CSV table of C-alpha atoms in Angstrom, one decimal:
chain,number,residue,atom,x,y,z
A,1,MET,CA,104.7,124.7,90.0
A,2,ASN,CA,106.5,126.1,93.0
A,3,ILE,CA,109.7,123.6,93.5
A,4,LYS,CA,110.4,122.8,97.1
A,5,LYS,CA,113.4,120.3,98.0
A,6,TYR,CA,113.2,117.7,100.7
A,7,LEU,CA,116.1,116.0,102.5
A,8,VAL,CA,115.6,111.8,102.4
A,9,PHE,CA,117.6,109.1,104.2
A,10,ASP,CA,117.7,105.6,103.4
A,11,ILE,CA,118.8,103.9,106.6
A,12,GLY,CA,120.4,100.5,106.1
A,13,GLY,CA,122.0,98.0,108.0
A,14,THR,CA,125.4,98.7,106.3
A,15,PHE,CA,125.0,102.1,104.5
A,16,VAL,CA,122.7,105.1,105.1
A,17,LYS,CA,121.7,106.9,101.5
A,18,TYR,CA,120.8,110.3,101.7
A,19,ALA,CA,119.4,112.7,98.8
A,20,ILE,CA,118.3,116.1,98.0
A,21,ILE,CA,114.9,115.6,96.3
A,22,ASP,CA,112.3,118.4,95.1
A,23,ASN,CA,108.4,117.9,95.0
A,24,THR,CA,108.9,116.6,91.0
A,25,PHE,CA,110.9,113.7,92.1
A,26,LYS,CA,113.9,115.3,90.8
A,27,ILE,CA,117.1,114.2,92.8
A,28,HIS,CA,119.8,117.1,93.1
A,29,GLU,CA,122.2,115.6,95.3
A,30,LYS,CA,123.0,112.1,96.3
A,31,ASN,CA,125.6,110.2,98.9
A,32,LYS,CA,125.8,108.1,101.4
A,33,PHE,CA,128.0,106.9,104.3
A,34,SER,CA,128.9,103.7,106.4
A,35,ASN,CA,126.2,103.1,109.2
A,36,GLN,CA,128.3,102.3,112.5
A,37,LEU,CA,125.1,101.7,114.4
A,38,GLU,CA,126.7,98.2,115.5
A,39,ILE,CA,129.7,100.0,117.1
A,40,ASP,CA,127.8,103.1,118.7
A,41,ILE,CA,124.3,104.2,118.1
A,42,ASN,CA,125.4,108.0,118.8
A,43,LEU,CA,127.5,107.6,115.8
A,44,LEU,CA,124.5,107.1,113.3
A,45,LYS,CA,123.0,110.0,115.1
A,46,ASP,CA,125.7,112.4,115.1
A,47,GLU,CA,126.3,112.0,111.4
A,48,ILE,CA,122.5,112.2,110.5
A,49,SER,CA,122.5,115.5,112.5
A,50,LYS,CA,125.6,116.9,110.4
A,51,ILE,CA,124.0,116.4,107.6
A,52,TYR,CA,120.8,117.8,108.8
A,53,LYS,CA,122.4,120.9,109.9
A,54,LYS,CA,124.4,121.3,106.4
A,55,TYR,CA,120.8,121.6,104.6
A,56,GLN,CA,118.3,122.7,107.0
A,57,GLU,CA,118.1,126.1,105.2
A,58,GLN,CA,117.3,124.6,102.2
A,59,ILE,CA,114.7,122.2,102.8
A,60,ASN,CA,110.7,122.1,103.5
A,61,GLY,CA,110.9,118.6,105.1
A,62,VAL,CA,112.9,115.2,105.9
A,63,ALA,CA,111.7,111.7,104.6
A,64,ILE,CA,113.2,108.8,106.4
A,65,SER,CA,113.1,105.3,105.3
A,66,SER,CA,114.4,102.8,107.7
A,67,PHE,CA,115.2,99.3,108.1
A,68,GLY,CA,112.9,97.6,111.3
A,69,VAL,CA,109.6,98.2,112.2
A,70,ILE,CA,108.3,101.7,112.8
A,71,ASN,CA,106.0,103.1,115.5
A,72,LYS,CA,103.9,105.1,113.2
A,73,GLN,CA,102.3,107.2,116.6
A,74,HIS,CA,105.6,108.5,117.4
A,75,ASN,CA,107.9,108.0,114.4
A,76,THR,CA,110.2,106.2,116.5
A,77,ILE,CA,112.0,102.6,115.9
A,78,PHE,CA,109.8,99.7,117.5
A,79,TRP,CA,112.1,96.5,116.4
A,80,SER,CA,115.1,96.7,114.6
A,81,GLY,CA,114.5,93.1,113.1
A,82,MET,CA,118.4,92.4,113.5
A,83,LYS,CA,119.5,91.5,117.2
A,84,LYS,CA,123.0,93.0,117.5
A,85,TYR,CA,121.4,96.4,116.6
A,86,ASN,CA,120.5,99.0,119.5
A,87,TYR,CA,118.3,100.6,117.4
A,88,ARG,CA,114.7,100.7,119.1
A,89,ASN,CA,113.4,103.6,120.5
A,90,PHE,CA,115.9,105.8,118.0
A,91,ASP,CA,114.5,109.1,118.4
A,92,PHE,CA,114.4,111.3,114.9
A,93,LYS,CA,112.3,114.0,116.8
A,94,ASN,CA,115.3,115.5,118.6
A,95,ILE,CA,117.6,115.4,115.6
A,96,PHE,CA,115.0,117.0,112.9
A,97,ASN,CA,113.6,119.7,115.1
A,98,LYS,CA,113.0,122.6,112.7
A,99,HIS,CA,111.3,120.7,110.0
A,100,PRO,CA,108.4,118.1,109.8
A,101,PHE,CA,109.6,114.4,109.2
A,102,TYR,CA,107.9,111.2,108.5
A,103,VAL,CA,109.6,107.5,108.9
A,104,GLU,CA,108.6,104.2,107.1
A,105,ASN,CA,110.0,101.0,106.9
A,106,ASP,CA,112.6,100.8,104.4
A,107,VAL,CA,111.0,98.1,102.3
A,108,ASN,CA,107.5,99.6,102.5
A,109,CYS,CA,109.2,102.6,100.8
A,110,ALA,CA,110.9,100.9,98.2
A,111,LEU,CA,107.8,99.0,97.2
A,112,ILE,CA,106.0,102.5,96.7
A,113,GLY,CA,108.6,103.9,95.1
A,114,GLU,CA,108.3,100.9,92.7
A,115,LYS,CA,104.4,101.4,92.6
A,116,TYR,CA,104.3,105.0,91.6
A,117,PHE,CA,107.7,105.3,89.8
A,118,GLY,CA,109.1,102.1,88.8
A,119,SER,CA,108.2,98.5,87.6
A,120,LEU,CA,104.9,98.4,89.6
A,121,LYS,CA,102.7,100.9,87.9
A,122,ASN,CA,99.5,99.3,87.0
A,123,ILE,CA,100.2,96.0,89.3
A,124,SER,CA,97.8,95.8,92.3
A,125,ASN,CA,99.2,92.8,94.2
A,126,ALA,CA,102.9,92.4,94.7
A,127,ILE,CA,105.7,91.4,97.2
A,128,MET,CA,109.1,93.1,97.3
A,129,ILE,CA,112.1,91.9,98.9
A,130,THR,CA,115.2,93.4,99.2
A,131,LEU,CA,118.3,91.7,99.5
A,132,GLY,CA,121.3,93.1,101.5
A,133,THR,CA,122.6,93.2,105.2
A,134,GLY,CA,119.8,90.9,105.9
A,135,ILE,CA,116.3,90.3,103.8
A,136,GLY,CA,113.4,92.6,103.8
A,137,GLY,CA,109.8,92.3,102.6
A,138,ALA,CA,106.6,94.4,101.7
A,139,ILE,CA,103.5,93.6,100.6
A,140,LEU,CA,100.9,95.3,98.0
A,141,ILE,CA,97.5,93.7,98.1
A,142,ASN,CA,94.9,95.7,96.0
A,143,ASN,CA,96.9,98.6,95.6
A,144,GLN,CA,97.2,99.2,99.3
A,145,LEU,CA,100.5,98.4,101.4
A,146,TYR,CA,99.7,95.7,103.7
A,147,CYS,CA,101.0,96.1,107.1
A,148,GLY,CA,99.6,93.9,109.6
A,149,ASP,CA,97.7,94.2,112.5
A,150,ASN,CA,101.3,95.0,114.4
A,151,LEU,CA,103.1,96.4,111.8
A,152,PHE,CA,105.2,93.4,111.4
A,153,ALA,CA,104.0,92.2,108.1
A,154,GLY,CA,106.6,91.9,105.4
A,155,GLU,CA,109.3,90.9,107.8
A,156,VAL,CA,109.8,88.0,105.5
A,157,GLY,CA,113.4,87.8,106.1
A,158,SER,CA,112.6,86.4,109.7
A,159,MET,CA,110.8,83.1,108.1
A,160,PHE,CA,112.3,80.0,109.4
A,161,ILE,CA,113.7,77.6,106.2
A,162,ASN,CA,115.4,74.4,107.5
A,163,ALA,CA,115.7,75.2,110.9
A,164,LYS,CA,117.4,78.6,109.9
A,165,THR,CA,116.1,82.5,109.0
A,166,TRP,CA,115.6,82.9,105.6
A,167,GLU,CA,118.2,86.0,105.8
A,168,GLU,CA,120.8,83.8,107.7
A,169,GLN,CA,121.3,81.7,104.4
A,170,ALA,CA,119.9,83.9,101.5
A,171,SER,CA,120.7,87.6,102.3
A,172,VAL,CA,123.8,89.3,100.7
A,173,LYS,CA,125.8,89.4,103.8
A,174,ALA,CA,125.0,85.5,104.1
A,175,LEU,CA,126.5,84.8,100.6
A,176,ILE,CA,129.6,86.8,101.5
A,177,ASN,CA,130.1,85.6,105.3
A,178,ASN,CA,129.2,82.0,104.1
A,179,SER,CA,131.9,81.8,101.4
A,180,SER,CA,135.0,79.6,102.5
A,181,TYR,CA,136.3,79.8,99.2
A,182,TYR,CA,137.5,83.1,98.9
A,183,PRO,CA,137.6,84.6,102.8
A,184,THR,CA,139.5,87.6,101.8
A,185,ILE,CA,136.6,88.5,99.3
A,186,ASN,CA,134.3,91.0,101.3
A,187,ASN,CA,132.1,92.2,98.6
A,188,VAL,CA,129.6,90.8,96.4
A,189,ARG,CA,130.8,92.1,92.9
A,190,ASP,CA,134.4,90.4,93.5
A,191,LEU,CA,132.5,87.2,94.3
A,192,PHE,CA,130.8,87.4,90.7
A,193,ASP,CA,134.1,88.3,88.9
A,194,GLN,CA,135.5,85.5,90.8
A,195,ALA,CA,132.9,83.1,89.9
A,196,LYS,CA,133.2,83.9,86.1
A,197,ILE,CA,136.3,81.8,86.2
A,198,ASP,CA,135.6,79.3,89.0
A,199,MET,CA,133.2,76.3,88.6
A,200,GLN,CA,133.5,75.7,92.3
A,201,LEU,CA,132.3,79.4,93.3
A,202,THR,CA,129.9,79.2,90.8
A,203,ASN,CA,127.9,76.4,92.0
A,204,TYR,CA,128.2,78.1,95.6
A,205,PHE,CA,126.2,81.0,93.9
A,206,ASN,CA,124.0,78.5,92.2
A,207,ASP,CA,123.1,77.1,96.1
A,208,TRP,CA,122.1,80.9,97.2
A,209,TYR,CA,120.0,81.6,93.9
A,210,GLU,CA,118.3,78.4,95.0
A,211,LYS,CA,117.5,79.5,98.8
A,212,ILE,CA,116.2,83.2,97.4
A,213,ALA,CA,114.0,80.8,95.1
A,214,ILE,CA,112.5,78.7,98.1
A,215,GLY,CA,111.7,81.9,100.0
A,216,ILE,CA,110.2,83.0,97.1
A,217,VAL,CA,107.9,80.0,96.4
A,218,ASN,CA,106.9,80.2,99.6
A,219,LEU,CA,105.5,84.0,99.4
A,220,CYS,CA,104.1,83.1,95.7
A,221,TYR,CA,101.8,80.5,97.7
A,222,MET,CA,100.7,82.7,100.4
A,223,TYR,CA,99.8,85.6,98.2
A,224,ASN,CA,99.7,84.7,94.5
A,225,PRO,CA,101.2,87.8,93.7
A,226,ASN,CA,101.2,89.6,90.2
A,227,LYS,CA,105.3,90.4,90.3
A,228,VAL,CA,107.9,89.7,93.1
A,229,ILE,CA,110.5,92.9,92.8
A,230,ILE,CA,113.9,92.0,94.0
A,231,GLY,CA,115.7,95.3,95.4
A,232,GLY,CA,118.6,96.7,97.4
A,233,GLY,CA,122.1,97.4,96.2
A,234,ILE,CA,122.3,94.0,94.3
A,235,SER,CA,119.8,94.7,92.1
A,236,ASN,CA,122.1,97.2,90.5
A,237,CYS,CA,124.6,94.6,89.8
A,238,SER,CA,124.7,93.3,86.2
A,239,ASP,CA,125.7,89.6,87.2
A,240,PHE,CA,122.9,88.9,89.4
A,241,SER,CA,120.6,86.7,87.6
A,242,VAL,CA,116.6,87.0,88.4
A,243,ASN,CA,116.6,84.0,85.6
A,244,LYS,CA,118.6,81.6,87.9
A,245,ILE,CA,115.9,82.1,90.6
A,246,TYR,CA,113.1,81.8,88.3
A,247,HIS,CA,114.5,78.7,87.6
A,248,TYR,CA,114.7,77.5,90.7
A,249,CYS,CA,111.7,78.7,91.7
A,250,LYS,CA,110.0,76.5,88.9
A,251,LYS,CA,111.8,73.5,90.5
A,252,TYR,CA,109.6,74.1,93.9
A,253,LEU,CA,106.2,74.7,92.4
A,254,LEU,CA,103.5,72.2,91.6
A,255,SER,CA,103.7,71.3,87.9
A,256,ASN,CA,100.5,72.0,87.2
A,257,TYR,CA,100.4,75.5,89.4
A,258,TYR,CA,101.3,78.4,87.2
A,259,LEU,CA,101.8,80.9,90.1
A,260,ILE,CA,105.0,82.6,88.2
A,261,THR,CA,106.0,83.0,85.0
A,262,PRO,CA,109.4,84.5,83.6
A,263,TYR,CA,107.9,88.1,83.6
A,264,THR,CA,106.8,87.6,87.5
A,265,ILE,CA,110.4,88.1,89.2
A,266,GLN,CA,112.0,91.3,88.2
A,267,LYS,CA,114.7,93.6,89.9
A,268,ALA,CA,113.8,97.0,90.7
A,269,GLN,CA,113.5,99.6,88.0
A,270,LEU,CA,114.9,102.3,90.1
A,271,GLY,CA,117.6,99.9,91.5
A,272,ASN,CA,118.7,101.1,94.8
A,273,ASP,CA,117.0,104.5,94.8
A,274,ALA,CA,113.7,103.0,95.1
A,275,ALA,CA,113.5,103.7,98.8
A,276,LEU,CA,114.5,107.1,98.5
A,277,TYR,CA,111.5,108.0,95.6
A,278,GLY,CA,109.1,105.8,98.0
A,279,ALA,CA,110.0,107.9,101.4
A,280,LEU,CA,109.4,111.2,100.1
A,281,PHE,CA,106.4,110.1,98.1
A,282,LEU,CA,104.9,108.8,101.3
A,283,PHE,CA,105.9,111.8,103.3
A,284,LEU,CA,104.2,114.4,101.0
A,285,ASN,CA,101.0,112.1,100.7
A,286,ARG,CA,101.2,111.3,104.6
A,287,ILE,CA,99.9,107.5,103.6
């Protein structure tokens, strides 16, 4: 096989991950940088441009996974999903001007990554959610990615539950920002470590797991998936418990309605790399 390399970006609200991956899906290099989009959109453009210029002589194309709703016709961002970000109409064409490129929603990419390389092999109906700065979602129906009439399907973080959006209550950012117990802790791993010796913080985590479960139960009633996959950076954290989420899901499901089993809810097998794999797969297959 003629090995060709590609530059792949996964643009999240907090970090931008990037990798050099070849057409056998082997990762050769991988790195990340902080996304300064909240401060100035040009900071993001400049950093992506710098990385592209570094690798442009080595690659055959660029695949991009990004949060937000993607305008497939123009390969631009139609809607960022996060009001504070001035990300609409971000123009990748002016950056990647020497190579073909493809842009897709980040959770759609992650779901496709899991479908072909991870936990969703041989699964025809599934939902994937990613917990991070917000909550993203993607839907697989009869082995097809479901995007809806206007490409807004899967924007599950915007669901309203008890007069607030789901991501305002159950994202990783919400977990950290809403914690009044340890205001100096600003990352989830330190919170997990502290919870091991602090029962009050353990109960706070349990409340968070329950909020995640309520959203998943609603999605299960709507789509009845074979599996619900949870991704995002937290899926790499060993202390994150899908068993607790399953426990709270059972609390809200009708007693005689077996929508889920202990095997329904799983962490992403590819962890935080799922979107990188999926973005390249979609680029190479243009689907």
